[in-house]
mmCIF file of C-alpha atoms in Angstrom:
data_model
loop_
_atom_site.group_PDB
_atom_site.id
_atom_site.type_symbol
_atom_site.label_atom_id
_atom_site.label_comp_id
_atom_site.label_asym_id
_atom_site.label_seq_id
_atom_site.Cartn_x
_atom_site.Cartn_y
_atom_site.Cartn_z
ATOM 1 C CA MET A 1 -59.440 21.586 4.865
ATOM 2 C CA ARG A 2 -57.776 18.182 5.646
ATOM 3 C CA LYS A 3 -53.834 17.616 6.433
ATOM 4 C CA ARG A 4 -51.851 14.718 5.760
ATOM 5 C CA GLY A 5 -48.674 15.771 7.388
ATOM 6 C CA LEU A 6 -46.342 17.551 5.270
ATOM 7 C CA GLY A 7 -48.597 16.900 2.164
ATOM 8 C CA GLY A 8 -51.261 18.867 4.182
ATOM 9 C CA ILE A 9 -48.933 21.756 4.079
ATOM 10 C CA MET A 10 -48.669 21.425 0.194
ATOM 11 C CA GLU A 11 -52.560 21.277 0.168
ATOM 12 C CA THR A 12 -52.791 24.472 2.128
ATOM 13 C CA LEU A 13 -50.537 26.145 -0.221
ATOM 14 C CA SER A 14 -51.604 25.140 -3.855
ATOM 15 C CA LYS A 15 -54.562 23.771 -6.086
ATOM 16 C CA ASN A 16 -51.955 20.485 -6.088
ATOM 17 C CA ASN A 17 -52.472 17.438 -5.104
ATOM 18 C CA ASP A 18 -51.371 16.244 -1.690
ATOM 19 C CA ARG A 19 -48.358 13.617 -0.695
ATOM 20 C CA TYR A 20 -50.839 10.501 -0.458
ATOM 21 C CA ASN A 21 -52.933 11.241 -3.661
ATOM 22 C CA PHE A 22 -49.315 12.292 -5.916
ATOM 23 C CA PHE A 23 -48.125 8.592 -4.775
ATOM 24 C CA TYR A 24 -51.617 7.020 -5.664
ATOM 25 C CA ASP A 25 -51.708 8.980 -9.169
ATOM 26 C CA LEU A 26 -48.414 7.969 -10.143
ATOM 27 C CA LYS A 27 -49.366 4.391 -8.755
ATOM 28 C CA ASN A 28 -52.304 4.220 -11.600
ATOM 29 C CA THR A 29 -50.427 6.032 -14.110
ATOM 30 C CA ASN A 30 -49.783 3.823 -17.158
ATOM 31 C CA TYR A 31 -48.188 5.973 -19.723
ATOM 32 C CA LYS A 32 -44.170 7.663 -19.681
ATOM 33 C CA TYR A 33 -43.514 10.763 -17.749
ATOM 34 C CA THR A 34 -41.071 12.678 -16.380
ATOM 35 C CA ILE A 35 -40.338 13.133 -12.674
ATOM 36 C CA LEU A 36 -38.735 16.599 -11.587
ATOM 37 C CA TYR A 37 -36.760 16.108 -7.769
ATOM 38 C CA ILE A 38 -36.643 20.005 -6.604
ATOM 39 C CA ASP A 39 -34.567 20.216 -3.250
ATOM 40 C CA ILE A 40 -34.479 24.124 -2.094
ATOM 41 C CA ILE A 41 -30.537 24.063 -0.360
ATOM 42 C CA LYS A 42 -30.574 25.980 2.752
ATOM 43 C CA PHE A 43 -34.693 25.852 3.238
ATOM 44 C CA ARG A 44 -34.585 24.916 6.451
ATOM 45 C CA LEU A 45 -32.289 28.048 7.783
ATOM 46 C CA ILE A 46 -34.681 30.448 6.522
ATOM 47 C CA ASN A 47 -37.365 28.514 8.344
ATOM 48 C CA ASN A 48 -35.601 28.636 11.417
ATOM 49 C CA ALA A 49 -34.913 31.927 11.023
ATOM 50 C CA TYR A 50 -38.124 33.528 10.400
ATOM 51 C CA GLY A 51 -40.643 30.987 11.172
ATOM 52 C CA ILE A 52 -42.810 28.356 9.713
ATOM 53 C CA ASN A 53 -45.373 31.209 8.231
ATOM 54 C CA GLU A 54 -42.690 32.681 6.293
ATOM 55 C CA SER A 55 -41.433 29.263 5.241
ATOM 56 C CA ASN A 56 -45.087 28.357 4.338
ATOM 57 C CA LEU A 57 -45.551 31.526 2.035
ATOM 58 C CA LEU A 58 -41.864 30.716 0.368
ATOM 59 C CA LEU A 59 -43.453 27.824 -0.515
ATOM 60 C CA LYS A 60 -46.753 29.001 -1.892
ATOM 61 C CA GLN A 61 -44.463 31.821 -3.970
ATOM 62 C CA ILE A 62 -42.619 28.586 -5.606
ATOM 63 C CA THR A 63 -45.301 26.512 -6.474
ATOM 64 C CA GLU A 64 -47.640 28.974 -7.290
ATOM 65 C CA LYS A 65 -44.811 30.028 -9.575
ATOM 66 C CA ILE A 66 -44.210 26.632 -10.968
ATOM 67 C CA ASP A 67 -48.251 26.261 -11.759
ATOM 68 C CA LYS A 68 -48.101 29.490 -14.002
ATOM 69 C CA ILE A 69 -45.517 28.360 -15.700
ATOM 70 C CA GLY A 70 -46.631 24.956 -16.495
ATOM 71 C CA SER A 71 -49.288 26.167 -17.148
ATOM 72 C CA ASN A 72 -47.907 28.598 -20.246
ATOM 73 C CA LEU A 73 -45.997 25.406 -21.238
ATOM 74 C CA LYS A 74 -48.820 23.392 -21.771
ATOM 75 C CA MET A 75 -47.381 20.860 -19.721
ATOM 76 C CA ASP A 76 -49.648 18.564 -16.985
ATOM 77 C CA ILE A 77 -47.802 19.448 -13.869
ATOM 78 C CA ASN A 78 -49.095 17.430 -10.664
ATOM 79 C CA ILE A 79 -46.717 19.073 -7.138
ATOM 80 C CA CYS A 80 -45.995 17.222 -4.030
ATOM 81 C CA MET A 81 -44.334 18.244 -0.901
ATOM 82 C CA TYR A 82 -42.525 15.198 -0.447
ATOM 83 C CA GLU A 83 -40.398 16.765 2.260
ATOM 84 C CA LYS A 84 -40.248 20.045 3.902
ATOM 85 C CA ASP A 85 -37.229 20.870 1.702
ATOM 86 C CA ILE A 86 -38.152 18.893 -1.281
ATOM 87 C CA ILE A 87 -40.660 19.217 -3.930
ATOM 88 C CA LEU A 88 -41.372 16.440 -6.533
ATOM 89 C CA ILE A 89 -43.336 17.176 -9.720
ATOM 90 C CA LYS A 90 -44.854 14.389 -12.054
ATOM 91 C CA LEU A 91 -44.886 16.355 -15.485
ATOM 92 C CA SER A 92 -46.855 14.997 -18.585
ATOM 93 C CA ASN A 93 -46.423 16.243 -22.298
ATOM 94 C CA CYS A 94 -43.029 17.163 -21.738
ATOM 95 C CA ASN A 95 -40.143 17.564 -23.835
ATOM 96 C CA ASN A 96 -36.000 18.451 -22.867
ATOM 97 C CA LYS A 97 -37.502 21.846 -24.265
ATOM 98 C CA LYS A 98 -40.341 22.313 -22.476
ATOM 99 C CA LEU A 99 -38.171 20.926 -19.088
ATOM 100 C CA THR A 100 -35.118 23.373 -19.550
ATOM 101 C CA ALA A 101 -37.848 26.192 -19.796
ATOM 102 C CA LEU A 102 -39.667 25.309 -16.565
ATOM 103 C CA ILE A 103 -36.208 24.829 -15.042
ATOM 104 C CA ASN A 104 -35.280 28.279 -16.163
ATOM 105 C CA SER A 105 -38.174 29.552 -14.772
ATOM 106 C CA ILE A 106 -38.456 28.173 -11.646
ATOM 107 C CA VAL A 107 -34.629 29.246 -11.277
ATOM 108 C CA MET A 108 -34.445 32.944 -12.472
ATOM 109 C CA SER A 109 -37.847 33.776 -10.358
ATOM 110 C CA LYS A 110 -37.623 36.185 -7.911
ATOM 111 C CA TYR A 111 -38.412 35.079 -4.605
ATOM 112 C CA LYS A 112 -38.820 36.519 -1.237
ATOM 113 C CA TYR A 113 -35.544 35.548 0.026
ATOM 114 C CA SER A 114 -32.514 34.561 -1.868
ATOM 115 C CA ILE A 115 -32.622 30.856 -2.481
ATOM 116 C CA ASN A 116 -31.137 28.053 -5.019
ATOM 117 C CA PHE A 117 -32.185 24.731 -6.101
ATOM 118 C CA ARG A 118 -30.130 21.272 -6.550
ATOM 119 C CA MET A 119 -32.767 19.626 -9.447
ATOM 120 C CA ALA A 120 -32.946 16.245 -10.876
ATOM 121 C CA PHE A 121 -35.005 14.380 -13.128
ATOM 122 C CA MET A 122 -35.942 10.984 -15.034
ATOM 123 C CA GLU A 123 -38.629 9.669 -17.162
ATOM 124 C CA LEU A 124 -40.491 6.712 -15.560
ATOM 125 C CA TYR A 125 -42.812 4.367 -16.057
ATOM 126 C CA GLU A 126 -43.221 1.739 -13.736
ATOM 127 C CA TYR A 127 -44.097 2.900 -10.127
ATOM 128 C CA GLY A 128 -41.506 0.871 -8.524
ATOM 129 C CA ASP A 129 -39.179 2.722 -10.697
ATOM 130 C CA VAL A 130 -39.996 6.376 -9.079
ATOM 131 C CA LEU A 131 -39.411 4.584 -5.341
ATOM 132 C CA ASN A 132 -35.700 3.472 -6.407
ATOM 133 C CA PHE A 133 -35.634 7.289 -8.318
ATOM 134 C CA ILE A 134 -36.507 8.756 -4.685
ATOM 135 C CA GLU A 135 -34.436 6.181 -2.466
ATOM 136 C CA ASN A 136 -31.173 6.795 -4.537
ATOM 137 C CA ILE A 137 -31.370 10.600 -5.128
ATOM 138 C CA LYS A 138 -29.400 11.931 -2.022
ATOM 139 C CA TYR A 139 -26.706 9.159 -2.985
ATOM 140 C CA VAL A 140 -26.393 10.692 -6.494
ATOM 141 C CA PHE A 141 -26.500 14.248 -5.123
ATOM 142 C CA LYS A 142 -23.060 13.173 -3.554
ATOM 143 C CA CYS A 143 -21.726 12.081 -6.486
ATOM 144 C CA LYS A 144 -22.350 14.782 -9.323
ATOM 145 C CA LYS A 145 -23.141 18.259 -8.561
ATOM 146 C CA TYR A 146 -27.082 19.203 -9.363
ATOM 147 C CA GLU A 147 -27.325 22.889 -7.952
ATOM 148 C CA VAL A 148 -28.429 25.110 -10.644
ATOM 149 C CA THR A 149 -28.136 28.681 -10.121
ATOM 150 C CA ASP A 150 -27.892 30.576 -13.490
ATOM 151 C CA GLU A 151 -29.054 29.022 -17.154
ATOM 152 C CA ASN A 152 -25.715 28.112 -17.569
ATOM 153 C CA TYR A 153 -26.027 24.203 -17.397
ATOM 154 C CA ASN A 154 -26.860 21.373 -19.893
ATOM 155 C CA ILE A 155 -30.297 19.819 -19.130
ATOM 156 C CA GLU A 156 -28.961 16.157 -19.775
ATOM 157 C CA ASP A 157 -26.615 16.669 -16.609
ATOM 158 C CA LEU A 158 -29.495 16.758 -14.824
ATOM 159 C CA ASN A 159 -30.724 13.442 -15.774
ATOM 160 C CA ILE A 160 -29.944 10.787 -13.284
ATOM 161 C CA GLU A 161 -30.739 7.714 -14.994
ATOM 162 C CA TYR A 162 -27.031 6.823 -15.706
ATOM 163 C CA HIS A 163 -26.194 7.200 -11.942
ATOM 164 C CA ILE A 164 -28.715 5.445 -10.212
ATOM 165 C CA LYS A 165 -28.272 2.247 -12.729
ATOM 166 C CA ARG A 166 -24.608 2.866 -11.492
ATOM 167 C CA TYR A 167 -25.489 2.858 -7.942
ATOM 168 C CA GLN A 168 -27.364 -0.446 -8.501
ATOM 169 C CA GLU A 169 -24.708 -1.930 -10.409
ATOM 170 C CA LEU A 170 -21.984 -0.849 -7.731
ATOM 171 C CA LYS A 171 -24.355 -2.084 -5.027
ATOM 172 C CA ASN A 172 -24.609 -5.720 -6.501
ATOM 173 C CA ASP A 173 -21.291 -5.860 -7.067
ATOM 174 C CA ILE A 174 -19.799 -5.244 -3.438
ATOM 175 C CA LEU A 175 -22.745 -7.651 -2.134
ATOM 176 C CA SER A 176 -21.840 -10.102 -4.180
ATOM 177 C CA ASN A 177 -17.752 -9.973 -4.393
ATOM 178 C CA ASN A 178 -17.290 -9.355 -0.502
ATOM 179 C CA ASN A 179 -14.341 -6.677 -0.807
ATOM 180 C CA ARG A 180 -12.006 -8.583 -2.844
ATOM 181 C CA PHE A 181 -12.253 -5.583 -5.656
ATOM 182 C CA PHE A 182 -10.605 -3.101 -3.754
ATOM 183 C CA SER A 183 -7.201 -2.505 -3.200
ATOM 184 C CA LEU A 184 -4.828 -0.398 -0.920
ATOM 185 C CA VAL A 185 -2.389 2.443 -2.055
ATOM 186 C CA TYR A 186 -0.057 3.905 0.918
ATOM 187 C CA GLN A 187 0.587 7.713 1.459
ATOM 188 C CA PRO A 188 3.729 8.880 3.542
ATOM 189 C CA LYS A 189 3.192 11.098 6.624
ATOM 190 C CA VAL A 190 6.429 13.082 6.937
ATOM 191 C CA GLU A 191 7.617 14.834 10.064
ATOM 192 C CA LEU A 192 8.543 17.910 9.574
ATOM 193 C CA LYS A 193 11.700 18.742 11.814
ATOM 194 C CA TYR A 194 13.780 16.235 9.896
ATOM 195 C CA ASN A 195 11.702 15.825 6.308
ATOM 196 C CA ASN A 196 11.513 11.948 6.524
ATOM 197 C CA ILE A 197 9.096 9.619 6.313
ATOM 198 C CA ILE A 198 7.656 8.516 9.978
ATOM 199 C CA SER A 199 4.749 6.767 9.205
ATOM 200 C CA TRP A 200 1.957 5.869 6.200
ATOM 201 C CA GLU A 201 -1.539 6.115 5.920
ATOM 202 C CA VAL A 202 -2.942 3.037 4.483
ATOM 203 C CA LEU A 203 -5.814 4.271 1.644
ATOM 204 C CA SER A 204 -8.284 2.142 -0.268
ATOM 205 C CA ARG A 205 -8.824 1.979 -4.157
ATOM 206 C CA TRP A 206 -11.122 0.235 -6.441
ATOM 207 C CA ASN A 207 -10.699 0.057 -9.707
ATOM 208 C CA HIS A 208 -14.236 -0.878 -11.577
ATOM 209 C CA PRO A 209 -14.093 -2.744 -14.545
ATOM 210 C CA LYS A 210 -16.724 -1.006 -16.454
ATOM 211 C CA TYR A 211 -16.734 2.092 -14.635
ATOM 212 C CA GLY A 212 -12.785 2.892 -13.949
ATOM 213 C CA PHE A 213 -11.534 4.613 -10.880
ATOM 214 C CA ILE A 214 -14.563 5.027 -8.222
ATOM 215 C CA SER A 215 -14.296 7.270 -6.109
ATOM 216 C CA PRO A 216 -13.807 6.213 -2.438
ATOM 217 C CA ILE A 217 -16.348 9.191 -1.739
ATOM 218 C CA GLU A 218 -18.611 7.080 -3.640
ATOM 219 C CA PHE A 219 -18.056 3.528 -2.665
ATOM 220 C CA ILE A 220 -17.920 4.300 0.903
ATOM 221 C CA LYS A 221 -21.343 5.737 0.911
ATOM 222 C CA ILE A 222 -22.463 2.801 -1.178
ATOM 223 C CA ILE A 223 -20.342 0.284 2.003
ATOM 224 C CA LYS A 224 -22.818 2.883 4.820
ATOM 225 C CA ASP A 225 -26.046 2.317 2.382
ATOM 226 C CA LEU A 226 -25.469 -1.547 2.781
ATOM 227 C CA ASP A 227 -24.214 -1.592 6.532
ATOM 228 C CA ARG A 228 -21.540 -3.450 5.620
ATOM 229 C CA GLU A 229 -18.595 -1.001 7.169
ATOM 230 C CA TYR A 230 -17.632 -3.573 9.883
ATOM 231 C CA GLU A 231 -16.684 -6.161 6.715
ATOM 232 C CA PHE A 232 -15.167 -3.457 5.063
ATOM 233 C CA ASP A 233 -13.216 -2.268 7.371
ATOM 234 C CA ILE A 234 -11.941 -5.734 8.491
ATOM 235 C CA TYR A 235 -11.143 -6.477 5.040
ATOM 236 C CA ILE A 236 -8.537 -3.514 4.294
ATOM 237 C CA LEU A 237 -7.469 -4.095 8.097
ATOM 238 C CA GLU A 238 -6.166 -7.811 7.110
ATOM 239 C CA GLN A 239 -4.970 -7.036 3.505
ATOM 240 C CA MET A 240 -2.647 -4.116 5.094
ATOM 241 C CA CYS A 241 -1.410 -6.836 7.624
ATOM 242 C CA LYS A 242 -0.852 -9.236 4.998
ATOM 243 C CA GLU A 243 0.916 -6.576 2.904
ATOM 244 C CA ILE A 244 3.454 -4.948 5.459
ATOM 245 C CA SER A 245 4.446 -8.532 7.075
ATOM 246 C CA ARG A 246 6.045 -8.962 3.029
ATOM 247 C CA LEU A 247 8.043 -6.335 4.036
ATOM 248 C CA ASN A 248 10.041 -7.680 6.917
ATOM 249 C CA PHE A 249 10.663 -3.934 7.897
ATOM 250 C CA ASP A 250 9.729 -2.766 11.238
ATOM 251 C CA HIS A 251 10.485 0.589 11.360
ATOM 252 C CA SER A 252 7.030 2.404 10.304
ATOM 253 C CA ILE A 253 3.911 2.998 11.642
ATOM 254 C CA TYR A 254 0.595 2.157 9.453
ATOM 255 C CA SER A 255 -2.598 3.979 10.107
ATOM 256 C CA ILE A 256 -6.174 2.961 8.984
ATOM 257 C CA ASN A 257 -9.090 4.310 9.131
ATOM 258 C CA ILE A 258 -12.191 2.652 11.179
ATOM 259 C CA SER A 259 -15.441 3.316 11.436
ATOM 260 C CA VAL A 260 -17.638 3.938 14.683
ATOM 261 C CA ASN A 261 -20.097 1.277 13.076
ATOM 262 C CA THR A 262 -17.045 -1.172 12.989
ATOM 263 C CA LEU A 263 -16.104 -0.475 16.694
ATOM 264 C CA LYS A 264 -19.669 -1.291 18.163
ATOM 265 C CA ASN A 265 -19.792 -4.550 16.622
ATOM 266 C CA PRO A 266 -19.143 -7.316 19.504
ATOM 267 C CA ASN A 267 -16.272 -9.270 18.132
ATOM 268 C CA ILE A 268 -14.224 -6.327 17.278
ATOM 269 C CA TYR A 269 -11.635 -6.721 19.843
ATOM 270 C CA ASP A 270 -10.685 -10.714 19.021
ATOM 271 C CA LYS A 271 -11.054 -9.752 14.955
ATOM 272 C CA ILE A 272 -8.177 -7.070 15.362
ATOM 273 C CA LEU A 273 -5.984 -9.508 17.456
ATOM 274 C CA GLU A 274 -6.634 -12.068 15.553
ATOM 275 C CA ILE A 275 -5.570 -10.483 12.528
ATOM 276 C CA THR A 276 -2.664 -8.527 13.557
ATOM 277 C CA SER A 277 -1.649 -12.001 15.352
ATOM 278 C CA LYS A 278 -1.600 -14.008 12.119
ATOM 279 C CA TYR A 279 0.632 -11.611 10.537
ATOM 280 C CA TYR A 280 2.338 -11.223 13.470
ATOM 281 C CA ILE A 281 2.050 -7.206 13.338
ATOM 282 C CA ASN A 282 2.807 -5.137 16.264
ATOM 283 C CA PRO A 283 -0.118 -3.205 17.923
ATOM 284 C CA SER A 284 2.107 -0.516 18.375
ATOM 285 C CA LYS A 285 3.051 -0.497 14.562
ATOM 286 C CA ILE A 286 -0.879 0.115 14.073
ATOM 287 C CA THR A 287 -2.851 3.563 14.343
ATOM 288 C CA PHE A 288 -6.470 3.445 14.290
ATOM 289 C CA GLU A 289 -8.092 6.982 12.823
ATOM 290 C CA ILE A 290 -11.136 7.533 14.156
ATOM 291 C CA VAL A 291 -13.421 8.846 11.151
ATOM 292 C CA GLU A 292 -16.688 9.406 12.554
ATOM 293 C CA THR A 293 -17.477 13.100 12.428
ATOM 294 C CA SER A 294 -21.148 14.008 13.491
ATOM 295 C CA GLN A 295 -23.168 13.023 16.221
ATOM 296 C CA VAL A 296 -23.305 9.099 17.270
ATOM 297 C CA GLU A 297 -25.640 7.206 19.373
ATOM 298 C CA ASP A 298 -23.520 5.459 22.217
ATOM 299 C CA TYR A 299 -21.124 7.784 22.480
ATOM 300 C CA ASP A 300 -19.537 6.288 26.112
ATOM 301 C CA ILE A 301 -19.562 2.879 24.786
ATOM 302 C CA ILE A 302 -17.871 3.857 21.690
ATOM 303 C CA THR A 303 -15.178 5.824 23.860
ATOM 304 C CA GLU A 304 -14.560 2.995 26.128
ATOM 305 C CA ILE A 305 -13.921 0.536 22.816
ATOM 306 C CA ILE A 306 -11.470 2.881 21.492
ATOM 307 C CA ASN A 307 -9.631 3.610 24.736
ATOM 308 C CA ASN A 308 -9.550 -0.270 25.371
ATOM 309 C CA LEU A 309 -7.533 -0.580 22.295
ATOM 310 C CA ASN A 310 -5.422 1.753 23.309
ATOM 311 C CA LYS A 311 -4.520 -0.236 26.106
ATOM 312 C CA MET A 312 -3.971 -3.243 24.300
ATOM 313 C CA GLY A 313 -0.994 -1.230 22.629
ATOM 314 C CA TYR A 314 -2.632 0.185 19.316
ATOM 315 C CA ASN A 315 -2.075 3.836 18.632
ATOM 316 C CA ILE A 316 -5.580 6.049 18.355
ATOM 317 C CA SER A 317 -5.548 9.001 16.073
ATOM 318 C CA ILE A 318 -8.385 11.987 15.929
ATOM 319 C CA ASP A 319 -8.820 12.171 12.174
ATOM 320 C CA ASP A 320 -10.733 15.551 10.462
ATOM 321 C CA PHE A 321 -10.604 17.434 13.673
ATOM 322 C CA GLY A 322 -12.919 20.503 14.243
ATOM 323 C CA THR A 323 -15.307 19.183 12.113
ATOM 324 C CA GLY A 324 -17.556 17.088 14.011
ATOM 325 C CA TYR A 325 -19.639 18.012 16.791
ATOM 326 C CA SER A 326 -17.551 16.013 19.410
ATOM 327 C CA SER A 327 -14.184 17.182 18.784
ATOM 328 C CA TYR A 328 -14.083 18.835 22.668
ATOM 329 C CA TYR A 329 -15.397 15.283 24.288
ATOM 330 C CA ARG A 330 -13.076 13.156 22.245
ATOM 331 C CA LEU A 331 -10.282 15.442 23.452
ATOM 332 C CA CYS A 332 -11.180 15.015 27.085
ATOM 333 C CA ASN A 333 -12.571 11.619 27.148
ATOM 334 C CA ILE A 334 -10.090 9.643 24.298
ATOM 335 C CA ASN A 335 -6.560 8.229 25.112
ATOM 336 C CA PHE A 336 -4.910 9.379 21.631
ATOM 337 C CA SER A 337 -1.791 10.137 20.877
ATOM 338 C CA GLU A 338 -2.351 11.897 17.578
ATOM 339 C CA VAL A 339 -4.737 14.804 16.071
ATOM 340 C CA LYS A 340 -4.909 14.662 12.221
ATOM 341 C CA ILE A 341 -5.823 18.397 10.996
ATOM 342 C CA PRO A 342 -8.036 18.338 7.418
ATOM 343 C CA ARG A 343 -6.583 21.046 5.066
ATOM 344 C CA GLU A 344 -9.142 23.452 5.625
ATOM 345 C CA PHE A 345 -7.803 24.450 8.628
ATOM 346 C CA LEU A 346 -4.437 25.632 6.411
ATOM 347 C CA PRO A 347 -4.763 29.873 5.876
ATOM 348 C CA SER A 348 -4.597 30.747 2.393
ATOM 349 C CA LYS A 349 -3.965 34.288 0.823
ATOM 350 C CA LYS A 350 -7.492 34.832 -0.006
ATOM 351 C CA ASP A 351 -9.712 34.650 3.226
ATOM 352 C CA ASN A 352 -9.331 35.272 7.066
ATOM 353 C CA ARG A 353 -5.818 34.478 6.796
ATOM 354 C CA GLU A 354 -4.972 35.710 10.235
ATOM 355 C CA LYS A 355 -7.634 34.410 11.840
ATOM 356 C CA LYS A 356 -7.186 31.052 10.375
ATOM 357 C CA MET A 357 -3.523 30.955 11.365
ATOM 358 C CA ALA A 358 -4.600 31.981 15.327
ATOM 359 C CA VAL A 359 -7.267 29.057 14.756
ATOM 360 C CA LEU A 360 -4.499 26.716 13.602
ATOM 361 C CA LYS A 361 -1.525 27.947 15.858
ATOM 362 C CA GLY A 362 -3.979 27.071 19.144
ATOM 363 C CA ILE A 363 -4.934 23.627 17.810
ATOM 364 C CA VAL A 364 -1.096 23.011 17.388
ATOM 365 C CA ASN A 365 -0.145 24.429 21.188
ATOM 366 C CA MET A 366 -3.177 22.479 22.594
ATOM 367 C CA CYS A 367 -1.766 19.098 21.395
ATOM 368 C CA LYS A 368 1.431 19.771 22.714
ATOM 369 C CA ASN A 369 0.506 21.241 25.978
ATOM 370 C CA LEU A 370 -1.359 17.483 25.728
ATOM 371 C CA GLY A 371 1.429 15.631 24.856
ATOM 372 C CA CYS A 372 0.057 14.137 21.494
ATOM 373 C CA LYS A 373 1.073 14.919 17.915
ATOM 374 C CA THR A 374 -0.476 16.664 15.072
ATOM 375 C CA VAL A 375 -0.954 15.749 11.389
ATOM 376 C CA ILE A 376 -1.887 17.832 8.747
ATOM 377 C CA GLU A 377 -3.398 16.975 5.443
ATOM 378 C CA GLY A 378 -3.241 18.056 2.172
ATOM 379 C CA ILE A 379 0.307 19.836 2.106
ATOM 380 C CA GLU A 380 0.553 20.428 -1.847
ATOM 381 C CA THR A 381 3.295 23.448 -1.920
ATOM 382 C CA LYS A 382 6.105 24.734 -0.378
ATOM 383 C CA ASP A 383 3.959 27.746 0.756
ATOM 384 C CA ASP A 384 1.696 24.989 2.559
ATOM 385 C CA HIS A 385 5.079 22.719 3.939
ATOM 386 C CA GLU A 386 6.951 26.112 5.067
ATOM 387 C CA LEU A 387 3.501 27.331 7.029
ATOM 388 C CA ALA A 388 3.197 24.196 8.802
ATOM 389 C CA SER A 389 6.650 24.231 9.976
ATOM 390 C CA TYR A 390 6.394 27.315 10.800
ATOM 391 C CA LEU A 391 3.443 26.929 13.291
ATOM 392 C CA GLY A 392 5.083 23.573 14.720
ATOM 393 C CA VAL A 393 3.096 21.106 13.223
ATOM 394 C CA ASP A 394 4.877 17.853 13.677
ATOM 395 C CA TYR A 395 3.765 15.816 10.596
ATOM 396 C CA ALA A 396 2.594 16.440 7.474
ATOM 397 C CA GLN A 397 0.671 14.325 4.497
ATOM 398 C CA GLY A 398 -0.142 15.510 1.007
ATOM 399 C CA TYR A 399 0.949 15.546 -3.019
ATOM 400 C CA LEU A 400 3.693 17.964 -2.144
ATOM 401 C CA TYR A 401 5.518 15.174 -0.697
ATOM 402 C CA SER A 402 4.081 11.973 -2.668
ATOM 403 C CA HIS A 403 0.661 10.960 -4.111
ATOM 404 C CA PRO A 404 -0.469 7.440 -2.778
ATOM 405 C CA VAL A 405 1.568 4.423 -3.480
ATOM 406 C CA THR A 406 1.561 0.688 -4.085
ATOM 407 C CA ILE A 407 3.096 -1.293 -0.826
ATOM 408 C CA ASP A 408 6.442 -1.833 -2.885
ATOM 409 C CA GLU A 409 7.083 1.586 -4.131
ATOM 410 C CA SER A 410 6.373 2.474 -0.112
ATOM 411 C CA LEU A 411 9.431 0.653 0.631
ATOM 412 C CA LYS A 412 11.753 2.015 -1.831
ATOM 413 C CA MET A 413 10.548 5.602 -0.779
ATOM 414 C CA ILE A 414 11.938 4.038 3.182
ATOM 415 C CA ILE A 415 15.043 3.107 1.950
ATOM 416 C CA ASN A 416 15.867 5.999 0.030
ATOM 417 C CA SER A 417 14.869 8.044 2.645
#
């Protein structure tokens, strides 16, 4: 039996087309059809825990159920194992009633292992639309929850046509407007010991004329997809320097996120110096928050770049400490003055409070021993504030103190504090 990579696995498991034939069929289809995209959540964990034979048997069980359900609903179904944990289904003779019945049956069926599905669909006609659908699906999943765990969902919520069109429009706007529609807001960091504002984190915002407020999670993802992180970070840095230079107020420090890809740009030193010198900003008044939390290549080079920025007088903060593989490495090798602890480390009354307390206290004590300050994010209640103070955290930020504000509003807050 012939095999074509993952398509070969699919061919072994069911009577449906392999990946090559699936796309050949799509390319030669001249009528409207529906593509259903199924992501088997945490399938790779099953594969790693129980082995490829067991995971293949699970795929066989899933695809055979889809075959049977489609036959019962009198739908023409063509299945493709697009990736190890992703199934594409071409549906002909399909309507919302049949599609709902198919999805319900897939989700509510019993399988050998406990699994959940993330699903989306789109009505298509052109082959190019299929490729666009697949290219953008992971972005769309980041913007909206498509996990289907029971029958309590609206079928139209799984139709991603709107989100793909939106994604394309936002991409084009970023490419054509050179970042000019991004604005800045400032969120204070409060010194817990004296309850006064000690510094500010600079955040970017996008109020789109058609779509309104665009979440930073969404537009940062698009910027990464376009490989324009350097242009974006430099633009935000210059806008920040321009705004704070107007204040003529030299008592605050301003933190700004900077990505690893930006740091790797060969012009990074010259560009940062050019901007800060242009607006007469003392390097000691700027903190670069290193935002990369996943594994990256050339970590030794990145570490050297960060340490050189520190030697130039800029402050370095480790953002989202504890969420990336490299936290220990960074602690040992980067010259930093601050560690930012995400809200997830805050103990709640519901789950693992004592363990979280011990972990958070350990991080705070470790940072004190290393001679650096700690900042905890997401402080929303007085209980959060009191807990952070009790544990010895130096600084905090969150909605309890202030939502992000404009540069002029920040000056009023500085004067009042």
